[in-house]
PDB file of C-alpha atoms in Angstrom:
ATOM      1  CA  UNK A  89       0.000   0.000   0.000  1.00  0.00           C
ATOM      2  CA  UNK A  90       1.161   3.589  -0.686  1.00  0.00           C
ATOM      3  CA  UNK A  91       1.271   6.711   0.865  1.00  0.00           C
ATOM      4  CA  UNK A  92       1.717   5.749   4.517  1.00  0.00           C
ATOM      5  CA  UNK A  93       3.444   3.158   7.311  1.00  0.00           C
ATOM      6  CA  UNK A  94       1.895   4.810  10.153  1.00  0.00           C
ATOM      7  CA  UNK A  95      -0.626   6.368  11.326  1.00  0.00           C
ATOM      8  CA  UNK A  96      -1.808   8.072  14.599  1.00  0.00           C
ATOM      9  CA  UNK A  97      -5.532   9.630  14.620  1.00  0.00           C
ATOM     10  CA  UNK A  98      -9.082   8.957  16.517  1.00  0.00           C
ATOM     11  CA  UNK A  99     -11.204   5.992  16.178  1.00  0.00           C
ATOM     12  CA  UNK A 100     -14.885   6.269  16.212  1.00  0.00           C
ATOM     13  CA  UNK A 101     -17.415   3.006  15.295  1.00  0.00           C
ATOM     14  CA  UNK A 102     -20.149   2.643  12.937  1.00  0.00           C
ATOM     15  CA  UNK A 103     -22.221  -0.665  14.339  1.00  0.00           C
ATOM     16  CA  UNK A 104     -23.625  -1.273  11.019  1.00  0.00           C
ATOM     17  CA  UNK A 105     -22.861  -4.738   8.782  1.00  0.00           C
ATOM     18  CA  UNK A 106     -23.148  -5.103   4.799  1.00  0.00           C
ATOM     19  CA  UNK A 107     -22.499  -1.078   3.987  1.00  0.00           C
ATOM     20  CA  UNK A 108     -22.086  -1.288   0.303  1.00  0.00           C
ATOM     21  CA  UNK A 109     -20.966   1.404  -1.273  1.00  0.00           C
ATOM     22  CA  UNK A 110     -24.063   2.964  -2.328  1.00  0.00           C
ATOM     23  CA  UNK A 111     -24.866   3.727   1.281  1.00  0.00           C
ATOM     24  CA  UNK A 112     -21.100   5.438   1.434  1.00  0.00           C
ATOM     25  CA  UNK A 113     -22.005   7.364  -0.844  1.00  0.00           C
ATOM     26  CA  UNK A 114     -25.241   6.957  -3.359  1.00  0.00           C
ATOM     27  CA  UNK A 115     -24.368   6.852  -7.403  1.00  0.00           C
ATOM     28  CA  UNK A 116     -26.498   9.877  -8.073  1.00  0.00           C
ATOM     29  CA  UNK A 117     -24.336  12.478  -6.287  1.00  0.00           C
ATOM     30  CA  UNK A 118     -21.263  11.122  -8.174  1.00  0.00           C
ATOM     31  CA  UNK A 119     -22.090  13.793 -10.679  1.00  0.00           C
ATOM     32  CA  UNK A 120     -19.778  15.983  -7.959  1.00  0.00           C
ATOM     33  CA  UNK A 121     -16.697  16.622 -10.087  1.00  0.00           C
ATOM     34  CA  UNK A 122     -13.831  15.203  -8.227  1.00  0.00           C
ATOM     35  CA  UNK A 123     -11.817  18.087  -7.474  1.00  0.00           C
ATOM     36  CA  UNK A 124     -14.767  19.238  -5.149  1.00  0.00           C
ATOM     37  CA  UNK A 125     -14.253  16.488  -2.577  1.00  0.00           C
ATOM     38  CA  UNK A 126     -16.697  13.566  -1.945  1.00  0.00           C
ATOM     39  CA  UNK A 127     -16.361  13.718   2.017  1.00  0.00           C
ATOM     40  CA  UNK A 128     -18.943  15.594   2.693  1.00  0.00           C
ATOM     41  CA  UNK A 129     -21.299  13.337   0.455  1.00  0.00           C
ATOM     42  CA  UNK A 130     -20.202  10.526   2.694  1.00  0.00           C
ATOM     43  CA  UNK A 131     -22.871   8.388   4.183  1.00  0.00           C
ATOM     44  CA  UNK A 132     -25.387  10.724   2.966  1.00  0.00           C
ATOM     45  CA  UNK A 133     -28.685   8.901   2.421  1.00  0.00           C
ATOM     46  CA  UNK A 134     -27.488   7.309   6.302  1.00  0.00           C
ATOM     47  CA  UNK A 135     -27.309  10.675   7.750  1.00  0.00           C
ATOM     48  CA  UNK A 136     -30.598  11.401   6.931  1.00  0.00           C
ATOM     49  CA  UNK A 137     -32.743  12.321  10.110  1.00  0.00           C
ATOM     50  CA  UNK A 138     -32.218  13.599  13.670  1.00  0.00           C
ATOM     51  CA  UNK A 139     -30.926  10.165  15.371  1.00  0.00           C
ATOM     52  CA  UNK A 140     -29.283   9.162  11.939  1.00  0.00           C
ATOM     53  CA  UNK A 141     -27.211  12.472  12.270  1.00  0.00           C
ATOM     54  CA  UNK A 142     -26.163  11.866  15.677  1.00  0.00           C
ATOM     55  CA  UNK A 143     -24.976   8.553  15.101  1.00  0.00           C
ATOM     56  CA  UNK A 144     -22.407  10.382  12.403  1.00  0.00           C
ATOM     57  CA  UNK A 145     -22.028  12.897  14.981  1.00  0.00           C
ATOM     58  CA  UNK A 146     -19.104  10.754  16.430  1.00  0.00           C
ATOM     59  CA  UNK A 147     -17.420  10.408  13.316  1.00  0.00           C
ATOM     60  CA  UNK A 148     -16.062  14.042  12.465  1.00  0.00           C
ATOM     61  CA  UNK A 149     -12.241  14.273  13.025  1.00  0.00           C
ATOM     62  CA  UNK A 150     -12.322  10.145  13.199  1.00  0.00           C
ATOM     63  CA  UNK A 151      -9.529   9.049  10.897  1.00  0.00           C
ATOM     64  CA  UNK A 152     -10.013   5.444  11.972  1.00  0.00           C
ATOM     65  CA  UNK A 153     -13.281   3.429  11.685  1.00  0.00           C
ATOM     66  CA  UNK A 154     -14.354   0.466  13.077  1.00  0.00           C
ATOM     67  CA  UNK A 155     -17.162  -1.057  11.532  1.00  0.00           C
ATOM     68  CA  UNK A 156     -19.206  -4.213  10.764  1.00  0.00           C
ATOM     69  CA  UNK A 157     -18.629  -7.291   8.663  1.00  0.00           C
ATOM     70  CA  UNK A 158     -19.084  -7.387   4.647  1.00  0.00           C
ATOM     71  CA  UNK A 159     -17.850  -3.125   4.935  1.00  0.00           C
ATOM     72  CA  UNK A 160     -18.043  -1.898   1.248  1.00  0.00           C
ATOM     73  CA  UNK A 161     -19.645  -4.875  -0.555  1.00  0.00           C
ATOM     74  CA  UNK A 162     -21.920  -3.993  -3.892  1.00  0.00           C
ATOM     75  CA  UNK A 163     -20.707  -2.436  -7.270  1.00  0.00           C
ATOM     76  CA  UNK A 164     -17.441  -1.553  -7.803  1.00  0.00           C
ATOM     77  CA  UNK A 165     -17.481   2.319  -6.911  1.00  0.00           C
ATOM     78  CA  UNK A 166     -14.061   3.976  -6.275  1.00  0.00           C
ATOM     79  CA  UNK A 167     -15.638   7.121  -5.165  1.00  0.00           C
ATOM     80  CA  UNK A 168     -16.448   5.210  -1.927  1.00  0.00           C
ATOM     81  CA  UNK A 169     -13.044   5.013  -1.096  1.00  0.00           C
ATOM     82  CA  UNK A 170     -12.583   8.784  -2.252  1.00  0.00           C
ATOM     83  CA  UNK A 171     -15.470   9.612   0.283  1.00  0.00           C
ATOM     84  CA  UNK A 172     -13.833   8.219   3.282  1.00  0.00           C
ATOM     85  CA  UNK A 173     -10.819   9.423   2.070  1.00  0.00           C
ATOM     86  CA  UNK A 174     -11.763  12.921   1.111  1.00  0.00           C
ATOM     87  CA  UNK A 175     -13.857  12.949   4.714  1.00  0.00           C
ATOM     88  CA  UNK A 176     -10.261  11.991   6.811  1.00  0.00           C
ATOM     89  CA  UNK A 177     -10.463   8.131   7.303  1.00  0.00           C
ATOM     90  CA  UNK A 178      -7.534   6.376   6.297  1.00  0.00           C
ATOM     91  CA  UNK A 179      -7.985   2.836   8.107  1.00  0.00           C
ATOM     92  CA  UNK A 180     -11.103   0.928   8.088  1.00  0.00           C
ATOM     93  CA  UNK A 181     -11.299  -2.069  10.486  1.00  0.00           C
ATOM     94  CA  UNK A 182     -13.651  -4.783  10.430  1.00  0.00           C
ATOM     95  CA  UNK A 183     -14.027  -8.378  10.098  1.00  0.00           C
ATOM     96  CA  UNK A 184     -14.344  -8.452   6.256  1.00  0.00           C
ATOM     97  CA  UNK A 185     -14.935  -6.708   3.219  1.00  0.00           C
ATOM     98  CA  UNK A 186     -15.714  -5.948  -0.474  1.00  0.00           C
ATOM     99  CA  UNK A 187     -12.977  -7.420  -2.533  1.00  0.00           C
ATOM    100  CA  UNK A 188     -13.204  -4.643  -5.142  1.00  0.00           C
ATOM    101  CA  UNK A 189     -13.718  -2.076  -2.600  1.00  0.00           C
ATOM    102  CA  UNK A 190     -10.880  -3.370  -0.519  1.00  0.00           C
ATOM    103  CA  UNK A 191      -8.281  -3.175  -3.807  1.00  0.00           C
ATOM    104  CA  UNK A 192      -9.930   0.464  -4.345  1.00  0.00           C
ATOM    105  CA  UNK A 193      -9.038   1.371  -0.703  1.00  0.00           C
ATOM    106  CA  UNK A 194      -5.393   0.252  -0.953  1.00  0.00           C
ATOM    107  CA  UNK A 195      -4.783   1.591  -4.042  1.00  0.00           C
ATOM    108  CA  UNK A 196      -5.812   4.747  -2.765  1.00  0.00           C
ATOM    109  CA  UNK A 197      -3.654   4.920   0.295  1.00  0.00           C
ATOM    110  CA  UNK A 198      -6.944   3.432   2.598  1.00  0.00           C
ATOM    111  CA  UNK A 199      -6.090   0.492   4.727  1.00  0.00           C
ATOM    112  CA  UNK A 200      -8.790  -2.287   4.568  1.00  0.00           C
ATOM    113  CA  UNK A 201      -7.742  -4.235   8.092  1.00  0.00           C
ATOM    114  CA  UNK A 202      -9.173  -7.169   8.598  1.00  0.00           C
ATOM    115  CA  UNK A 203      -9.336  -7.862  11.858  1.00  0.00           C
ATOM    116  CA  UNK A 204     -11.577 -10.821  14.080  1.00  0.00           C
ATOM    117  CA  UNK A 205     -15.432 -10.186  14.564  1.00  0.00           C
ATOM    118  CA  UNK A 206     -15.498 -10.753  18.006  1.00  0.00           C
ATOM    119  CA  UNK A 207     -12.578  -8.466  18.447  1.00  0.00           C
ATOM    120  CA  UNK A 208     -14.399  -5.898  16.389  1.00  0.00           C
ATOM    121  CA  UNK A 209     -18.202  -6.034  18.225  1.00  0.00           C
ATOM    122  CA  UNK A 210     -15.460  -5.585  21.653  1.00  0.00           C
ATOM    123  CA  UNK A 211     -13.980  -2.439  20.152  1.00  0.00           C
ATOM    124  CA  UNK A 212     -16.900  -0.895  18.682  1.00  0.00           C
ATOM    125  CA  UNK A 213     -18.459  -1.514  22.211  1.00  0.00           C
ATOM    126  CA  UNK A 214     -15.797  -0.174  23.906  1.00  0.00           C
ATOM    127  CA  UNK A 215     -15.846   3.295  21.670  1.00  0.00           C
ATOM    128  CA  UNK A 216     -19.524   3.608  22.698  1.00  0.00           C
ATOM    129  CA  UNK A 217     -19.966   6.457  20.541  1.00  0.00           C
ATOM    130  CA  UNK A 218     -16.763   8.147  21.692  1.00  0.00           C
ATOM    131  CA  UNK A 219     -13.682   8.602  19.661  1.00  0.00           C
ATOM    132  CA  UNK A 220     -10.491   7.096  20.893  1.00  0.00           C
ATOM    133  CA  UNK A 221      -6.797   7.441  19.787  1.00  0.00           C
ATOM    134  CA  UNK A 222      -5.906   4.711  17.786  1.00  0.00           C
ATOM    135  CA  UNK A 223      -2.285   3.808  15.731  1.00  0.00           C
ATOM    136  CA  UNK A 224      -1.197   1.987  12.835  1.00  0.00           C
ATOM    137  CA  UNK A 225       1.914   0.385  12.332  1.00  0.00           C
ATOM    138  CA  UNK A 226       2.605  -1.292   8.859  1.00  0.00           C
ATOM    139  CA  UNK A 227       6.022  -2.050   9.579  1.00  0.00           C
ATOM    140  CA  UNK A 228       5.131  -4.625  12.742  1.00  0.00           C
ATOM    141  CA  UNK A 229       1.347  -5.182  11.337  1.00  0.00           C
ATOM    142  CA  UNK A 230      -0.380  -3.670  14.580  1.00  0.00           C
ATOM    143  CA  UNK A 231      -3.537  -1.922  15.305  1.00  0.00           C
ATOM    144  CA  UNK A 232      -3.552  -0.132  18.979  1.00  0.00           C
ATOM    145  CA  UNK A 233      -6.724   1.068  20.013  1.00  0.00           C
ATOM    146  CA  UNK A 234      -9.092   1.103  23.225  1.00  0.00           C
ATOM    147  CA  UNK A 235      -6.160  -0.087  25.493  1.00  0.00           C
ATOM    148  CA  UNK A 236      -5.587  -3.370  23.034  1.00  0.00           C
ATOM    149  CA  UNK A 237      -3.201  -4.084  20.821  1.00  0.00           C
ATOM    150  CA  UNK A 238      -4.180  -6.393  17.684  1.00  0.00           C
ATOM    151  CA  UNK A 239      -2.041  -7.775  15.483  1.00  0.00           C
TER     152      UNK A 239
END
């Protein structure tokens, strides 16, 4: 993967399985040129609604997120990974993901971790809607975050 070999930023959760990239971000707004950034279209049929918008509350200045099995499964849409990009993520943990979406991510300088389930339901419980410090270490494979290291 380019761009990085470590990283140091907050974690926040998203308790949500089989996101596909149309809910990251819907194919009708991809008419956005480019240039104009696609974070702010991220999530945005999700963030529809009072409780919907503060359940993405959590996620501003997150540059970590930890999230539910089958994370960016459906079409093949790069501009997902420029949405979480373009919003400040640049790890996404969870159990498993998208196999196109995953090669978009790391092509793009996104890590797609894949880390346990159970280990993942623990940390998204243990954010609780609070964003922690978390760190990402290429070189020795390890994810720090909530107190645990994971390799």
């Amino acid at each position: 993967m380019s761009g990085w070999t470590h990283h140091r930023g907050r974690a926040a959760a998203l308790d949500l399985e089989n996101v596909d990239t149309d809910q990251i971000i819907p194919a009708r707004l991809m008419s956005t040129p480019r240039s104009q950034g696609y974070g702010g279209l991220l999530f945005h049929d999700l963030r529809r609604g009072e409780e919907a918008q503060d359940l993405f509350a959590h996620l501003k200045g997150a540059s970590v997120l930890i999230a539910g099995q089958n994370f960016g499964c459906g079409s093949s849409r790069e501009a997902a990974v420029y949405a979480l990009l373009d919003f400040g993520f640049r790890a996404i943990i969870a159990p498993s993901f998208g196999d196109i979406f995953a090669s978009n991510a790391v092509n793009n300088g996104v890590l797609p971790a894949v880390v346990d389930a159970g280990l993942v339901a623990d940390l998204i419980s243990d954010l609780d809607d609070q964003a922690e410090l978390a760190e990402v270490d290429l070189a020795t494979s390890r994810l720090t975050v909530c107190g645990r290291e994971i390799p």
